[in-house]
Tab-separated table of C-alpha atoms in Angstrom:
chain	number	residue	atom	x	y	z
A	1	ALA	CA	147.447	-192.092	56.412
A	2	THR	CA	150.195	-190.255	58.602
A	3	ILE	CA	149.138	-193.006	61.188
A	4	TYR	CA	149.433	-196.260	58.764
A	5	MET	CA	152.801	-195.200	58.095
A	6	LEU	CA	153.783	-194.841	61.887
A	7	THR	CA	152.299	-197.993	62.551
A	8	GLY	CA	154.015	-199.727	59.467
A	9	ILE	CA	157.635	-197.951	60.898
A	10	SER	CA	156.660	-199.288	64.484
A	11	ILE	CA	155.349	-202.711	63.352
A	12	GLY	CA	159.143	-203.024	61.171
A	13	THR	CA	161.276	-202.357	64.108
A	14	ILE	CA	159.478	-204.304	66.759
A	15	MET	CA	159.850	-206.982	64.028
A	16	ILE	CA	163.781	-206.701	64.124
A	17	THR	CA	164.110	-206.456	67.967
A	18	SER	CA	162.412	-209.846	68.274
A	19	SER	CA	163.793	-211.759	65.461
A	20	ASN	CA	166.127	-214.315	65.407
A	21	SER	CA	166.069	-215.071	61.738
A	22	TRP	CA	168.585	-212.940	59.217
A	23	MET	CA	165.449	-213.045	56.821
A	24	LEU	CA	163.022	-211.731	59.432
A	25	ALA	CA	165.220	-208.824	60.621
A	26	TRP	CA	165.561	-208.140	56.592
A	27	LEU	CA	161.949	-207.970	56.027
A	28	GLY	CA	161.402	-205.731	59.036
A	29	LEU	CA	164.293	-203.221	57.888
A	30	GLU	CA	162.254	-203.709	54.435
A	31	LEU	CA	158.962	-202.390	55.704
A	32	ASN	CA	160.931	-199.780	57.891
A	33	SER	CA	162.248	-198.120	55.257
A	34	PHE	CA	159.428	-198.069	52.788
A	35	ALA	CA	156.604	-196.889	55.393
A	36	ILE	CA	158.824	-193.859	56.141
A	37	LEU	CA	159.149	-192.801	52.387
A	38	PRO	CA	155.580	-191.237	52.233
A	39	LEU	CA	156.490	-189.472	55.547
A	40	ILE	CA	159.407	-188.005	53.945
A	41	SER	CA	158.116	-187.208	50.393
A	42	LYS	CA	154.542	-185.625	52.298
A	43	THR	CA	155.349	-182.093	51.669
A	44	LYS	CA	155.310	-182.865	47.847
A	45	HIS	CA	158.200	-180.232	47.077
A	46	PRO	CA	160.993	-181.436	44.713
A	47	ARG	CA	163.550	-181.115	47.333
A	48	SER	CA	161.242	-183.821	49.527
A	49	ILE	CA	160.790	-185.735	46.521
A	50	GLU	CA	164.586	-186.033	46.085
A	51	ALA	CA	165.308	-186.535	49.711
A	52	ALA	CA	162.759	-189.824	49.478
A	53	THR	CA	164.720	-190.899	46.129
A	54	LYS	CA	168.186	-190.619	47.968
A	55	TYR	CA	166.523	-192.361	51.142
A	56	PHE	CA	165.604	-195.334	49.203
A	57	LEU	CA	168.634	-195.932	46.987
A	58	THR	CA	170.712	-195.731	50.155
A	59	GLN	CA	168.508	-198.262	52.433
A	60	SER	CA	168.109	-200.545	49.083
A	61	THR	CA	171.702	-200.670	48.598
A	62	ALA	CA	172.250	-201.390	52.594
A	63	SER	CA	169.569	-204.027	52.216
A	64	CYS	CA	170.740	-205.652	49.559
A	65	LEU	CA	173.948	-205.949	51.085
A	66	ILE	CA	172.781	-207.324	54.268
A	67	LEU	CA	170.960	-209.880	51.949
A	68	PHE	CA	174.128	-210.879	50.672
A	69	ALA	CA	176.083	-211.121	53.888
A	70	SER	CA	172.979	-213.096	55.688
A	71	THR	CA	173.726	-215.706	52.698
A	72	ILE	CA	176.975	-216.116	52.840
A	73	ASN	CA	176.821	-216.787	56.709
A	74	ALA	CA	174.189	-219.278	55.853
A	75	TRP	CA	175.859	-220.741	53.374
A	76	GLN	CA	178.963	-221.370	55.579
A	77	THR	CA	177.392	-222.151	58.726
A	78	GLY	CA	174.113	-223.572	57.448
A	79	THR	CA	171.743	-221.193	60.068
A	80	TRP	CA	170.246	-218.082	59.545
A	81	THR	CA	170.668	-217.190	63.088
A	82	ILE	CA	171.900	-213.873	63.786
A	83	THR	CA	174.031	-214.512	66.620
A	84	GLN	CA	175.909	-216.841	64.675
A	85	MET	CA	178.323	-215.018	62.491
A	86	PRO	CA	181.995	-216.154	62.948
A	87	ASP	CA	183.383	-215.352	59.887
A	88	LYS	CA	185.301	-212.069	58.883
A	89	LEU	CA	183.652	-211.479	55.333
A	90	PRO	CA	179.767	-211.506	56.185
A	91	SER	CA	180.395	-209.916	59.462
A	92	THR	CA	182.431	-207.066	57.954
A	93	LEU	CA	179.791	-206.509	55.088
A	94	MET	CA	177.131	-206.602	57.882
A	95	LEU	CA	178.757	-203.947	59.397
A	96	ILE	CA	179.238	-201.875	56.374
A	97	ALA	CA	175.544	-202.293	55.562
A	98	LEU	CA	174.278	-201.464	58.889
A	99	THR	CA	176.409	-198.390	59.392
A	100	MET	CA	174.974	-197.358	56.112
A	101	LYS	CA	171.413	-197.587	57.486
A	102	MET	CA	172.346	-195.709	60.579
A	103	GLY	CA	174.338	-192.913	58.637
A	104	ALA	CA	177.765	-193.235	60.034
A	105	ALA	CA	180.716	-192.437	58.049
A	106	PRO	CA	182.178	-193.266	55.449
A	107	MET	CA	178.433	-194.294	54.060
A	108	HIS	CA	176.921	-191.037	55.633
A	109	LEU	CA	176.454	-188.317	52.678
A	110	TRP	CA	172.844	-189.519	52.168
A	111	LEU	CA	171.802	-188.147	55.756
A	112	PRO	CA	172.238	-184.639	56.026
A	113	GLU	CA	170.886	-184.145	52.286
A	114	VAL	CA	167.729	-186.265	53.427
A	115	MET	CA	167.191	-184.455	56.617
A	116	GLN	CA	167.497	-181.247	54.922
A	117	GLY	CA	164.957	-182.065	52.341
A	118	THR	CA	161.939	-183.372	54.875
A	119	THR	CA	160.099	-181.621	57.657
A	120	LEU	CA	161.708	-181.170	61.349
A	121	LEU	CA	159.338	-184.136	62.466
A	122	THR	CA	160.213	-186.509	60.006
A	123	SER	CA	163.850	-185.422	60.144
A	124	LEU	CA	163.428	-186.326	64.069
A	125	LEU	CA	161.996	-189.743	63.160
A	126	ILE	CA	164.839	-190.325	60.840
A	127	SER	CA	167.694	-189.267	63.511
A	128	THR	CA	166.041	-191.158	66.162
A	129	TRP	CA	163.491	-193.871	65.515
A	130	GLN	CA	165.010	-195.286	62.196
A	131	LYS	CA	168.352	-195.993	64.288
A	132	ILE	CA	166.987	-198.261	66.419
A	133	ALA	CA	166.692	-201.254	64.242
A	134	PRO	CA	170.442	-201.449	62.624
A	135	MET	CA	171.505	-200.504	66.019
A	136	VAL	CA	169.420	-203.699	67.451
A	137	LEU	CA	171.376	-205.784	64.922
A	138	ILE	CA	175.055	-204.329	65.442
A	139	PHE	CA	174.545	-205.074	69.289
A	140	THR	CA	173.452	-208.848	68.716
A	141	THR	CA	176.216	-209.291	66.394
A	142	SER	CA	178.844	-207.181	68.283
A	143	ASN	CA	181.011	-209.819	69.276
A	144	HIS	CA	181.967	-211.285	65.727
A	145	LEU	CA	182.237	-207.705	64.363
A	146	PRO	CA	186.208	-206.543	63.354
A	147	SER	CA	187.157	-204.563	66.337
A	148	ASN	CA	189.918	-202.632	64.082
A	149	ILE	CA	187.354	-201.567	61.270
A	150	THR	CA	184.561	-200.396	63.916
A	151	LEU	CA	187.174	-198.333	65.589
A	152	MET	CA	188.383	-196.498	62.540
A	153	MET	CA	184.915	-196.002	61.433
A	154	GLY	CA	183.478	-194.415	64.790
A	155	LEU	CA	186.930	-192.568	64.771
A	156	LEU	CA	185.871	-191.084	61.089
A	157	SER	CA	182.749	-190.542	62.106
A	158	THR	CA	183.167	-188.222	64.990
A	159	TYR	CA	185.602	-186.313	62.786
A	160	LEU	CA	183.339	-185.912	59.494
A	161	GLY	CA	180.630	-185.155	61.772
A	162	GLY	CA	182.594	-181.926	63.470
A	163	TRP	CA	183.938	-180.892	60.175
A	164	GLY	CA	180.660	-181.139	58.307
A	165	GLY	CA	178.642	-179.495	60.710
A	166	MET	CA	181.126	-176.203	61.578
A	167	ASN	CA	180.152	-174.295	58.497
A	168	GLN	CA	176.568	-175.244	58.113
A	169	THR	CA	173.737	-172.578	58.580
A	170	HIS	CA	170.774	-174.972	58.134
A	171	LEU	CA	170.016	-176.883	61.818
A	172	ARG	CA	168.750	-179.885	59.844
A	173	LYS	CA	171.795	-180.188	58.338
A	174	MET	CA	173.903	-179.292	61.468
A	175	MET	CA	171.594	-181.975	63.585
A	176	ALA	CA	172.710	-184.512	60.812
A	177	PHE	CA	176.067	-184.081	60.981
A	178	SER	CA	175.926	-184.045	65.034
A	179	SER	CA	173.893	-187.468	64.698
A	180	ILE	CA	177.178	-188.955	62.372
A	181	ALA	CA	179.411	-187.775	65.464
A	182	ASN	CA	177.400	-189.186	67.634
A	183	MET	CA	176.925	-192.327	65.923
A	184	GLY	CA	180.836	-192.430	65.813
A	185	TRP	CA	180.600	-192.247	69.587
A	186	THR	CA	178.400	-195.264	69.820
A	187	LEU	CA	180.902	-197.138	67.216
A	188	MET	CA	183.879	-196.550	69.517
A	189	THR	CA	183.049	-198.959	72.589
A	190	LEU	CA	181.033	-201.373	70.082
A	191	THR	CA	183.252	-204.397	70.192
A	192	SER	CA	184.824	-203.970	73.699
A	193	GLU	CA	181.598	-202.765	75.865
A	194	PRO	CA	178.488	-202.748	73.670
A	195	LYS	CA	176.204	-201.761	76.697
A	196	VAL	CA	177.792	-198.533	77.000
A	197	SER	CA	177.416	-197.977	73.073
A	198	MET	CA	173.715	-198.706	73.827
A	199	ILE	CA	173.617	-196.325	76.815
A	200	ASN	CA	175.166	-193.598	74.550
A	201	ILE	CA	172.502	-194.018	71.721
A	202	MET	CA	169.742	-194.301	74.111
A	203	THR	CA	171.131	-190.635	75.637
A	204	TYR	CA	171.431	-189.255	72.182
A	205	MET	CA	167.655	-189.937	71.494
A	206	LEU	CA	166.587	-188.665	74.673
A	207	LEU	CA	168.340	-185.189	73.806
A	208	THR	CA	167.405	-185.130	70.234
A	209	THR	CA	163.842	-185.520	70.801
A	210	PRO	CA	163.298	-182.269	72.549
A	211	THR	CA	165.792	-180.326	70.473
A	212	PHE	CA	163.572	-181.499	67.128
A	213	ILE	CA	160.148	-180.719	68.885
A	214	LEU	CA	161.367	-177.241	70.128
A	215	LEU	CA	162.839	-176.203	66.874
A	216	ALA	CA	159.346	-177.757	65.026
A	217	GLN	CA	157.404	-175.614	67.575
A	218	THR	CA	158.785	-172.203	66.958
A	219	SER	CA	159.395	-173.273	63.297
A	220	THR	CA	163.293	-172.660	63.610
A	221	LYS	CA	165.076	-174.048	60.499
A	222	THR	CA	168.294	-171.487	59.884
A	223	LEU	CA	171.044	-170.232	62.289
A	224	GLN	CA	169.312	-166.610	61.292
A	225	ASP	CA	166.014	-167.947	62.504
A	226	MET	CA	167.689	-168.585	66.051
A	227	THR	CA	168.583	-165.038	66.704
A	228	THR	CA	165.047	-164.006	66.933
A	229	MET	CA	163.649	-166.868	69.233
A	230	TRP	CA	163.969	-165.409	72.235
A	231	THR	CA	161.163	-162.527	71.101
A	232	THR	CA	159.050	-165.469	70.322
A	233	SER	CA	159.350	-167.705	73.276
A	234	PRO	CA	162.223	-167.008	75.848
A	235	THR	CA	161.703	-170.267	77.706
A	236	SER	CA	162.161	-172.403	74.452
A	237	SER	CA	165.508	-170.309	73.552
A	238	ILE	CA	166.975	-171.015	77.504
A	239	THR	CA	165.636	-174.598	77.140
A	240	LEU	CA	167.281	-175.358	73.770
A	241	THR	CA	170.535	-173.723	74.978
A	242	PHE	CA	170.642	-176.530	77.587
A	243	LEU	CA	169.855	-179.097	75.380
A	244	LEU	CA	172.810	-178.426	72.912
A	245	LEU	CA	175.015	-177.806	75.442
A	246	SER	CA	174.201	-180.895	76.626
A	247	MET	CA	173.957	-182.468	72.881
A	248	ALA	CA	178.189	-180.995	73.273
A	249	GLY	CA	179.151	-183.209	76.145
A	250	LEU	CA	179.379	-180.666	78.907
A	251	PRO	CA	179.131	-181.413	82.504
A	252	PRO	CA	177.044	-181.281	84.516
A	253	LEU	CA	174.403	-181.922	81.991
A	254	THR	CA	173.186	-185.524	81.001
A	255	GLY	CA	175.252	-185.870	77.463
A	256	PHE	CA	178.403	-185.927	79.474
A	257	MET	CA	177.750	-189.320	81.089
A	258	PRO	CA	178.088	-191.470	77.870
A	259	LYS	CA	180.997	-189.624	76.639
A	260	LEU	CA	183.134	-190.340	79.949
A	261	LEU	CA	181.722	-193.704	80.565
A	262	ILE	CA	183.039	-194.595	76.670
A	263	LEU	CA	186.163	-192.545	77.228
A	264	ASN	CA	186.577	-194.839	80.496
A	265	GLU	CA	186.283	-197.513	78.717
A	266	LEU	CA	188.693	-197.175	75.873
A	267	ILE	CA	191.460	-195.933	78.420
A	268	SER	CA	190.616	-199.105	80.705
A	269	GLN	CA	191.328	-201.043	77.258
A	270	ASN	CA	195.082	-199.581	76.713
A	271	MET	CA	193.811	-197.273	73.915
A	272	THR	CA	194.632	-194.205	75.355
A	273	ALA	CA	195.539	-192.196	72.353
A	274	ILE	CA	192.442	-193.225	70.438
A	275	SER	CA	190.773	-192.028	73.315
A	276	ILE	CA	192.709	-188.653	73.198
A	277	ALA	CA	191.912	-188.516	69.186
A	278	THR	CA	188.267	-189.104	70.067
A	279	THR	CA	188.114	-186.184	72.605
A	280	MET	CA	189.876	-183.666	70.407
A	281	ALA	CA	186.927	-184.414	67.747
A	282	SER	CA	184.397	-183.750	70.518
A	283	LEU	CA	186.010	-180.184	70.434
A	284	LEU	CA	184.810	-179.855	66.569
A	285	SER	CA	181.290	-180.454	67.401
A	286	LEU	CA	181.433	-178.363	70.471
A	287	ILE	CA	182.455	-175.276	68.308
A	288	PHE	CA	178.923	-175.371	66.293
A	289	TYR	CA	176.931	-176.323	69.143
A	290	LEU	CA	178.653	-173.310	71.116
A	291	ARG	CA	177.488	-171.109	67.848
A	292	ILE	CA	173.881	-171.884	68.030
A	293	SER	CA	174.045	-171.520	71.521
A	294	TYR	CA	175.400	-167.806	71.187
A	295	LEU	CA	172.842	-167.069	68.771
A	296	THR	CA	170.352	-168.476	70.889
A	297	SER	CA	170.985	-166.687	74.386
A	298	LEU	CA	173.537	-164.644	74.127
A	299	LEU	CA	172.807	-162.353	70.832
A	300	ASN	CA	169.930	-159.759	70.501
A	301	THR	CA	169.609	-158.882	67.036
A	302	PRO	CA	168.948	-155.303	66.208
A	303	SER	CA	165.154	-154.808	66.373
A	304	SER	CA	162.756	-151.980	65.236
A	305	SER	CA	160.065	-153.752	67.671
A	306	THR	CA	158.934	-151.719	70.619
A	307	SER	CA	157.965	-155.107	72.433
A	308	THR	CA	160.315	-157.343	73.898
A	309	THR	CA	157.801	-160.422	73.086
A	310	LYS	CA	156.110	-160.066	69.965
A	311	TRP	CA	153.761	-162.886	70.544
A	312	ARG	CA	153.214	-165.879	72.229
A	313	GLN	CA	153.371	-169.879	70.999
A	314	ASN	CA	150.253	-171.910	70.840
A	315	MET	CA	151.977	-175.190	72.248
A	316	ASN	CA	150.432	-178.528	71.288
A	317	ASN	CA	149.497	-180.347	74.080
A	318	LEU	CA	150.675	-183.731	72.264
A	319	LYS	CA	153.986	-182.415	71.868
A	320	MET	CA	154.423	-180.727	75.048
A	321	THR	CA	153.755	-184.020	76.609
A	322	GLN	CA	156.570	-185.379	74.899
A	323	MET	CA	158.778	-182.763	75.163
A	324	ALA	CA	158.826	-181.604	79.039
A	325	PRO	CA	159.998	-184.900	80.577
A	326	THR	CA	162.676	-185.500	77.673
A	327	ALA	CA	163.989	-181.902	78.275
A	328	VAL	CA	164.425	-182.193	82.048
A	329	MET	CA	165.922	-185.570	81.773
A	330	SER	CA	168.189	-184.217	78.778
A	331	THR	CA	169.825	-181.343	81.433
A	332	THR	CA	169.596	-182.193	84.767
A	333	ALA	CA	169.430	-186.652	84.901
A	334	LEU	CA	173.306	-186.733	85.042
A	335	PRO	CA	173.538	-186.649	89.167
A	336	THR	CA	170.745	-189.550	89.154
A	337	LEU	CA	172.483	-191.600	86.115
A	338	TYR	CA	176.103	-191.309	87.108
A	339	PRO	CA	176.428	-190.427	91.183
């Protein structure tokens, strides 16, 4: 059954990326949303049912708004073509709907709740694959989007993502707020240099994939679990530390590259004040990334165990084949990508 659901999600995303009409894109988004619902509610726990309900309601509202905006645009221009959206009203409504689909502020409150209520691997799907479709549509319409509103939403996302993640003890919620902050960085250059935004979102997916796989592999769900990870798998704890520091955007790791490109673009557009505000927002995110890194690699909990290594992980070969290349690229690809 899981294979069928994953196939549905894949077909929905492929439909959207290859479509030129709003109707076909809307159908693809609907297929995407409905296919992932059984995966969210798979554990049959009240919290996962609640998460699936919240996901359904928010995605349905966003889909209605997309249909409404595209209908207004078709009424005004006489075409359903995605690239033709010259009027401010439908383009603003479309921006709001697509950012709601992605989980960017101020329509972000569903994302931490949904990710907390489901498994780590399904959370990985929500925070990476499910963002591809709305990002493709935003990228296609980027030249028509209102730049002031996009910048405000981006700045709000970076701050709310940083503030929201600081007080969390559950890693899935923390990763959700990290995703919100990263969506903010993506929105900052969307109207001026959309290709840089695409580099940012792709780098974020590259960083998030091995992080979630590692957390799932070591059954780590809270900050308390992080303190004992070194006894289970020392290599995993070191890798996770580097991945988190890369997500924080510290040089010379890969995560620094898109942030540098975004700040460079903002300054070249004479938006120095906004670039300084965005940099300050990244310090908020850095606080909770460093907190996790400290717990993972620099703190030994009081333990009565006489052995330094309690047990070894039975690594799943499929997960390892996905994790190994992405983990290496997430931490050491900067010299090759941005000499």
